[in-house]
Amino acid sequence: MFLVLVLLSFTLLVGDGASRPRNVDVGAIFSVGTLHGDVTSVAMKAAEDDVNSDPIFLGVSRLRIMTYDAKRNGFLTIMGALQFMETDAVAIIGPQTSIMAHVLSHLANELNVPMLSFTALDPSLSPLQFPFFVQTAPSDLFLMRAIAEMISYYGWSDVIALYNDDDNSRNGITALGDELEGRRCKISYKAVLPLDVVITSPREIIDELVKIQRMESRVIIVNTFPKTGVMIFEEAQKLGMMEKGYVWIATPWLTSLLDSVIPLPPKIAESIRGVLALRSHTPNSRKKRDFVARWNKLSNGTIGLNVYGLYAYDSVWIIARAVKTLLDSGANISFSSDPKLNSMTRGGSLNLNALSIFDQGSQLRDYIVNTKMSGLTGPIQFLPDRSMIRPSYDIFNMVDEGVRQIGYWSNHSGLSIIPPESLYNKPSNRSSSNQHLNNVTWPGGTSETPRGWVFPNNGRRLRIGVPDRASFKDFVSRVDGSNKVHGYAIDVFEAAVKLISYPVPHEFILFGDGHKNPNFNEFVNNVTTGVFDAVVGDIAIVTKRTRIVDFTQPYIESGLVVVAPVTKLNDTPWAFLRPFTPPMWAVTAAFFLIVGSVIWILEHRTNDEFRGPPRKQIVTILWFSFSTMFFSHRENTVSTLGRLVLLIWLFVVLIITSSYTASLTSILTVQQLNSPIKGVDTLISSNGRVGFQVGSYAENYMIDELNIARSRLVPLGSPKEYATALQNGTVAAIVDERPYVDLFLSEFCGFAIRGQEFTRSGWGFAFPRDSPLAVDMSTAILGLSETGQLQKIHDKWLSKSNCSNLNGSESVEDSEQLKLRSFWGLFLVCGIACFIALFIYFFMIVRDFCRHNKPEEEAATVPSPESSRSKTLLTFLAYFDEKEEETKRRLKRKRIDDHSVRPSRPL
């Protein structure tokens, strides 16, 4: 049976061989003698042999890889591609660089020849523009995404990019900038080097490294090639740039060098200590281990295997499988002339007729991008956008012992210390708490994560702008006409600087002429224009300013308030009336009378105390109303309904009394002030003029937000001008920030804050956008607050007063008075109780009246309806006014009389 199967297979192959080409040519363009070129040549040869070793895979056809040495020359690379297209190659592996990939992709598009590359990974090589160009390794877009997430993970915000001026490096850095921008980071400087092939001396590298030394950022991304990269680190070491504080991140060129050059020269190994580097992640598999074991024999020990060798091997198999699918479909491999080229060669000397179109090129390309296989690099599959499935990278740290892996990055789960393939079956989790990397040994041998920036080493101190104020000089001012400054804000700044773990050399530069307060919007804007490196002072943190600068944590709370002249209300013999508003007094008094009247009604027929002359009964009503507090001593003198009403009224009176007592206590102990200005609302509705401090944002706020006419606003320059304008009536009130007002009230009496702060903000120090110093200063200010030092500085400069404390005092009408709306529920409950008691009482009275006072029949006359109702009403009122005991005796006598006149029963 086995022989029959073999003969059958051979017959099929021979029969099919009549239509299959004997050789299927595939071109490969690489530069022999380079790291990538040497590894790629060995790997592709091994793949070619493995494909052809199986006689069944392609049948009678053989895959033939034709290698062309481009000698790192762009012109020769183009010539090699044209040569392959003359010899009817069905596909081309290469070129090695993205520069040539952009050029040759146009040829591939025209002649329908698929072009596969695992080294030209420029993110701008779009399949829409170059449909016949296929990247068989993850695009550098994912590499830059991984680097951006590492930068974000370590908390850095600015990086420097160091790269060669070629398409692959340049476009990769552009992609890095886009990824960083989405994470609120940026590339602060791009150090561009000449092409790798033209660098013959380190002069250009040294020049750029010297520039970088003088810059703020210490995070440097090196996206280059092995030759240039080695020179960069050797020169950086000589310049002292591999010491503590620096961060170096290298793209996969470094790991390829480490994998292929064994052993690594000590000079190179020493220069890269502390560097982080990435490498495309390839999962462990039996197929990969077997190939690694074969490598020394395949390469004769001349070069080590790097990840590009694995991708080269897989690229050959991708083409082989696509060719197999094409041939198995019954298609022939054929080429035809290009009419466009034919028309161009007429009358010319160029032999462009030799270039032909691959008729099945589109079909083969589709088979390539639809490949699904397991290769040395793991699962191979292309997504609809032609990107490789599951891009991921290993992350390494260069240490004294060699190389230590600190984690992984994958597009699925981000940074982790677990291999990506073990996470693909779990939901993607990119939260910051799920991002992890192992410890790193940084340049200089430290394990502490560098902060990523320093002050520029250009011999210049930070230029700190300070307002040259004409008033409120306790906050910041010039010292005796010199260029020195002092004040509350200056002391806070200096104390915060001392808490920072690194030196902050700085000098203060005054802004303004000292005769009037400067415009603070212009002051802050000087940070964005580079006039100042930061500004310090009494700077309010408002929305308009936060759009152009970064503020520190507020070092003092602030907000706009209204200050106006006030008069004292405590010095009056009628102060005891002020806890209640007039409506509250009226309703309370009315309820005393109502409750007394209800008790009188309920007790009039049964209680002797509620009977007698009208004058006595009125006194009784008032006495029971106002003696509620003594109800417990007289509970046996009233009926059940009366006790219920009095109990509820007692509850109401106790609550009102306690509130009254608390309010009166506050009135008598806290100074109460009165002013026609109650707050910002009455200020807006009035027609009075309003003062503001020159240079303050209060002016624009009142015009834009409060809609106060500009004609009502009066600029004032000092606390003395404040007091004068308020006293002589020039302004009805002043709107300013709370710290200024507090300082003003500590020196001038007879004024107070009216209402509450109607804005909430604070004062801070302003730095350029994304300045790391702003973050460290905020942390230092919080430290000052937690230790109490910030309060001590405040007390030193601002805790002085020549007046009693009126700050925050309001008129009694606004703050301490008890209003009716706060107690209407209690009065409602009491009223309902009175109504229910009266309803029950009148129901019982009417019932008893109807039962015991039936009208006697009169035989002689029949009264009219009107007289009958009047008589009944009078009888009811007399019954109601009659004492209950007398009613009972009268009814008893009537029953006896009725019994005595009743005729006896006949025997």
mmCIF file of C-alpha atoms in Angstrom, residues 389-546:
data_model
loop_
_atom_site.group_PDB
_atom_site.id
_atom_site.type_symbol
_atom_site.label_atom_id
_atom_site.label_comp_id
_atom_site.label_asym_id
_atom_site.label_seq_id
_atom_site.Cartn_x
_atom_site.Cartn_y
_atom_site.Cartn_z
ATOM 1 C CA ILE A 389 -0.848 40.337 14.834
ATOM 2 C CA ARG A 390 0.072 40.741 18.515
ATOM 3 C CA PRO A 391 3.098 43.080 18.348
ATOM 4 C CA SER A 392 5.196 42.857 21.492
ATOM 5 C CA TYR A 393 8.697 43.647 22.763
ATOM 6 C CA ASP A 394 11.156 42.448 25.365
ATOM 7 C CA ILE A 395 12.657 45.162 27.577
ATOM 8 C CA PHE A 396 16.251 44.769 28.772
ATOM 9 C CA ASN A 397 18.567 46.568 31.150
ATOM 10 C CA MET A 398 22.305 46.622 30.457
ATOM 11 C CA VAL A 399 24.107 45.758 33.705
ATOM 12 C CA ASP A 400 27.601 44.774 34.792
ATOM 13 C CA GLU A 401 26.791 41.105 34.379
ATOM 14 C CA GLY A 402 25.540 41.605 30.844
ATOM 15 C CA VAL A 403 21.856 41.888 30.001
ATOM 16 C CA ARG A 404 18.900 41.536 32.377
ATOM 17 C CA GLN A 405 15.311 41.406 31.190
ATOM 18 C CA ILE A 406 13.037 43.664 33.244
ATOM 19 C CA GLY A 407 9.727 43.030 31.497
ATOM 20 C CA TYR A 408 7.647 43.024 28.351
ATOM 21 C CA TRP A 409 5.398 45.308 26.378
ATOM 22 C CA SER A 410 2.496 44.186 24.228
ATOM 23 C CA ASN A 411 -0.167 46.096 22.390
ATOM 24 C CA HIS A 412 -2.696 43.975 24.268
ATOM 25 C CA SER A 413 -1.774 44.598 27.899
ATOM 26 C CA GLY A 414 0.993 47.220 27.972
ATOM 27 C CA LEU A 415 3.916 46.829 30.369
ATOM 28 C CA SER A 416 4.157 43.618 32.358
ATOM 29 C CA ILE A 417 6.631 41.217 33.912
ATOM 30 C CA ILE A 418 4.658 38.284 32.512
ATOM 31 C CA PRO A 419 5.213 37.042 28.934
ATOM 32 C CA PRO A 420 2.532 38.489 26.638
ATOM 33 C CA GLU A 421 1.367 35.098 25.339
ATOM 34 C CA SER A 422 0.093 34.239 28.825
ATOM 35 C CA LEU A 423 -2.100 37.367 28.829
ATOM 36 C CA TYR A 424 -3.759 37.105 25.435
ATOM 37 C CA ASN A 425 -6.566 34.929 26.802
ATOM 38 C CA LYS A 426 -7.427 37.570 29.402
ATOM 39 C CA PRO A 427 -9.261 40.857 28.833
ATOM 40 C CA SER A 428 -6.995 43.786 28.017
ATOM 41 C CA ASN A 429 -6.150 45.858 31.091
ATOM 42 C CA ARG A 430 -4.161 49.013 30.370
ATOM 43 C CA SER A 431 -4.836 50.735 33.696
ATOM 44 C CA SER A 432 -1.831 52.340 35.383
ATOM 45 C CA SER A 433 -2.134 50.001 38.363
ATOM 46 C CA ASN A 434 -1.684 47.033 36.032
ATOM 47 C CA GLN A 435 1.559 48.300 34.452
ATOM 48 C CA HIS A 436 4.701 46.764 35.947
ATOM 49 C CA LEU A 437 8.428 46.463 35.239
ATOM 50 C CA ASN A 438 11.170 44.988 37.385
ATOM 51 C CA ASN A 439 13.839 47.098 39.069
ATOM 52 C CA VAL A 440 16.390 48.859 36.874
ATOM 53 C CA THR A 441 20.055 49.650 37.372
ATOM 54 C CA TRP A 442 20.370 53.111 35.859
ATOM 55 C CA PRO A 443 23.507 54.836 34.569
ATOM 56 C CA GLY A 444 25.849 55.511 37.436
ATOM 57 C CA GLY A 445 24.841 52.272 39.133
ATOM 58 C CA THR A 446 21.865 53.760 40.995
ATOM 59 C CA SER A 447 18.577 51.914 41.495
ATOM 60 C CA GLU A 448 16.643 55.133 42.146
ATOM 61 C CA THR A 449 14.583 56.204 39.149
ATOM 62 C CA PRO A 450 16.041 59.443 37.734
ATOM 63 C CA ARG A 451 13.681 62.403 37.709
ATOM 64 C CA GLY A 452 14.530 62.848 34.021
ATOM 65 C CA TRP A 453 15.532 66.504 33.986
ATOM 66 C CA VAL A 454 17.941 69.032 35.446
ATOM 67 C CA PHE A 455 18.400 72.746 35.145
ATOM 68 C CA PRO A 456 20.117 73.627 31.887
ATOM 69 C CA ASN A 457 23.888 73.632 32.279
ATOM 70 C CA ASN A 458 24.372 76.896 30.463
ATOM 71 C CA GLY A 459 25.741 79.011 33.312
ATOM 72 C CA ARG A 460 22.508 80.988 33.709
ATOM 73 C CA ARG A 461 20.355 81.216 36.809
ATOM 74 C CA LEU A 462 16.598 80.942 36.606
ATOM 75 C CA ARG A 463 15.077 84.335 35.967
ATOM 76 C CA ILE A 464 12.257 84.680 38.477
ATOM 77 C CA GLY A 465 9.917 87.584 37.820
ATOM 78 C CA VAL A 466 8.631 89.494 40.868
ATOM 79 C CA PRO A 467 6.003 92.297 40.804
ATOM 80 C CA ASP A 468 7.310 95.678 41.929
ATOM 81 C CA ARG A 469 4.217 96.590 43.936
ATOM 82 C CA ALA A 470 3.176 100.084 44.914
ATOM 83 C CA SER A 471 0.806 98.884 47.671
ATOM 84 C CA PHE A 472 0.186 95.871 49.869
ATOM 85 C CA LYS A 473 3.930 95.490 50.127
ATOM 86 C CA ASP A 474 3.693 92.872 52.841
ATOM 87 C CA PHE A 475 3.163 90.312 50.084
ATOM 88 C CA VAL A 476 6.176 91.275 47.991
ATOM 89 C CA SER A 477 8.188 94.463 47.639
ATOM 90 C CA ARG A 478 11.554 95.966 46.774
ATOM 91 C CA VAL A 479 13.960 96.418 49.683
ATOM 92 C CA ASP A 480 14.883 100.090 50.182
ATOM 93 C CA GLY A 481 15.211 100.977 46.516
ATOM 94 C CA SER A 482 17.606 98.095 45.797
ATOM 95 C CA ASN A 483 17.056 95.146 43.495
ATOM 96 C CA LYS A 484 16.499 92.856 46.461
ATOM 97 C CA VAL A 485 12.979 91.735 47.315
ATOM 98 C CA HIS A 486 11.216 90.425 50.372
ATOM 99 C CA GLY A 487 7.711 89.671 51.561
ATOM 100 C CA TYR A 488 5.296 86.867 52.286
ATOM 101 C CA ALA A 489 5.386 85.353 48.778
ATOM 102 C CA ILE A 490 9.186 85.528 48.634
ATOM 103 C CA ASP A 491 9.570 83.732 51.964
ATOM 104 C CA VAL A 492 7.199 80.982 50.840
ATOM 105 C CA PHE A 493 9.118 80.532 47.586
ATOM 106 C CA GLU A 494 12.519 80.375 49.282
ATOM 107 C CA ALA A 495 11.254 77.931 51.917
ATOM 108 C CA ALA A 496 9.817 75.668 49.211
ATOM 109 C CA VAL A 497 13.072 75.750 47.220
ATOM 110 C CA LYS A 498 14.955 74.547 50.294
ATOM 111 C CA LEU A 499 12.751 71.434 50.431
ATOM 112 C CA ILE A 500 13.638 70.411 46.859
ATOM 113 C CA SER A 501 16.308 67.723 46.712
ATOM 114 C CA TYR A 502 18.403 69.521 44.083
ATOM 115 C CA PRO A 503 19.783 73.051 43.805
ATOM 116 C CA VAL A 504 17.661 75.671 42.083
ATOM 117 C CA PRO A 505 19.945 78.599 41.202
ATOM 118 C CA HIS A 506 17.809 81.665 40.624
ATOM 119 C CA GLU A 507 17.679 85.417 40.648
ATOM 120 C CA PHE A 508 14.742 87.769 41.152
ATOM 121 C CA ILE A 509 13.915 90.302 38.462
ATOM 122 C CA LEU A 510 11.433 93.073 39.272
ATOM 123 C CA PHE A 511 8.505 93.757 36.953
ATOM 124 C CA GLY A 512 6.878 97.200 37.053
ATOM 125 C CA ASP A 513 7.916 100.725 37.943
ATOM 126 C CA GLY A 514 7.023 100.645 41.636
ATOM 127 C CA HIS A 515 4.699 103.674 41.302
ATOM 128 C CA LYS A 516 1.610 101.642 40.491
ATOM 129 C CA ASN A 517 0.788 97.984 40.689
ATOM 130 C CA PRO A 518 1.670 96.097 37.464
ATOM 131 C CA ASN A 519 -0.874 94.336 35.284
ATOM 132 C CA PHE A 520 -0.724 90.738 36.401
ATOM 133 C CA ASN A 521 -1.982 89.290 33.106
ATOM 134 C CA GLU A 522 0.999 90.871 31.344
ATOM 135 C CA PHE A 523 3.217 89.722 34.186
ATOM 136 C CA VAL A 524 2.189 86.073 33.756
ATOM 137 C CA ASN A 525 2.334 86.283 29.970
ATOM 138 C CA ASN A 526 6.072 87.028 30.203
ATOM 139 C CA VAL A 527 6.600 83.391 31.179
ATOM 140 C CA THR A 528 5.248 82.204 27.839
ATOM 141 C CA THR A 529 7.399 84.663 25.891
ATOM 142 C CA GLY A 530 10.583 83.588 27.673
ATOM 143 C CA VAL A 531 11.208 86.860 29.482
ATOM 144 C CA PHE A 532 11.003 84.989 32.803
ATOM 145 C CA ASP A 533 11.587 81.332 33.630
ATOM 146 C CA ALA A 534 8.928 81.657 36.341
ATOM 147 C CA VAL A 535 7.022 84.369 38.191
ATOM 148 C CA VAL A 536 6.566 84.604 41.951
ATOM 149 C CA GLY A 537 4.249 86.835 43.907
ATOM 150 C CA ASP A 538 0.621 87.404 44.802
ATOM 151 C CA ILE A 539 -0.577 85.796 41.551
ATOM 152 C CA ALA A 540 -4.190 84.635 41.475
ATOM 153 C CA ILE A 541 -4.808 81.289 39.798
ATOM 154 C CA VAL A 542 -7.555 82.078 37.291
ATOM 155 C CA THR A 543 -8.747 80.200 34.231
ATOM 156 C CA LYS A 544 -7.297 82.569 31.645
ATOM 157 C CA ARG A 545 -3.820 82.233 33.119
ATOM 158 C CA THR A 546 -3.918 78.454 33.525
#
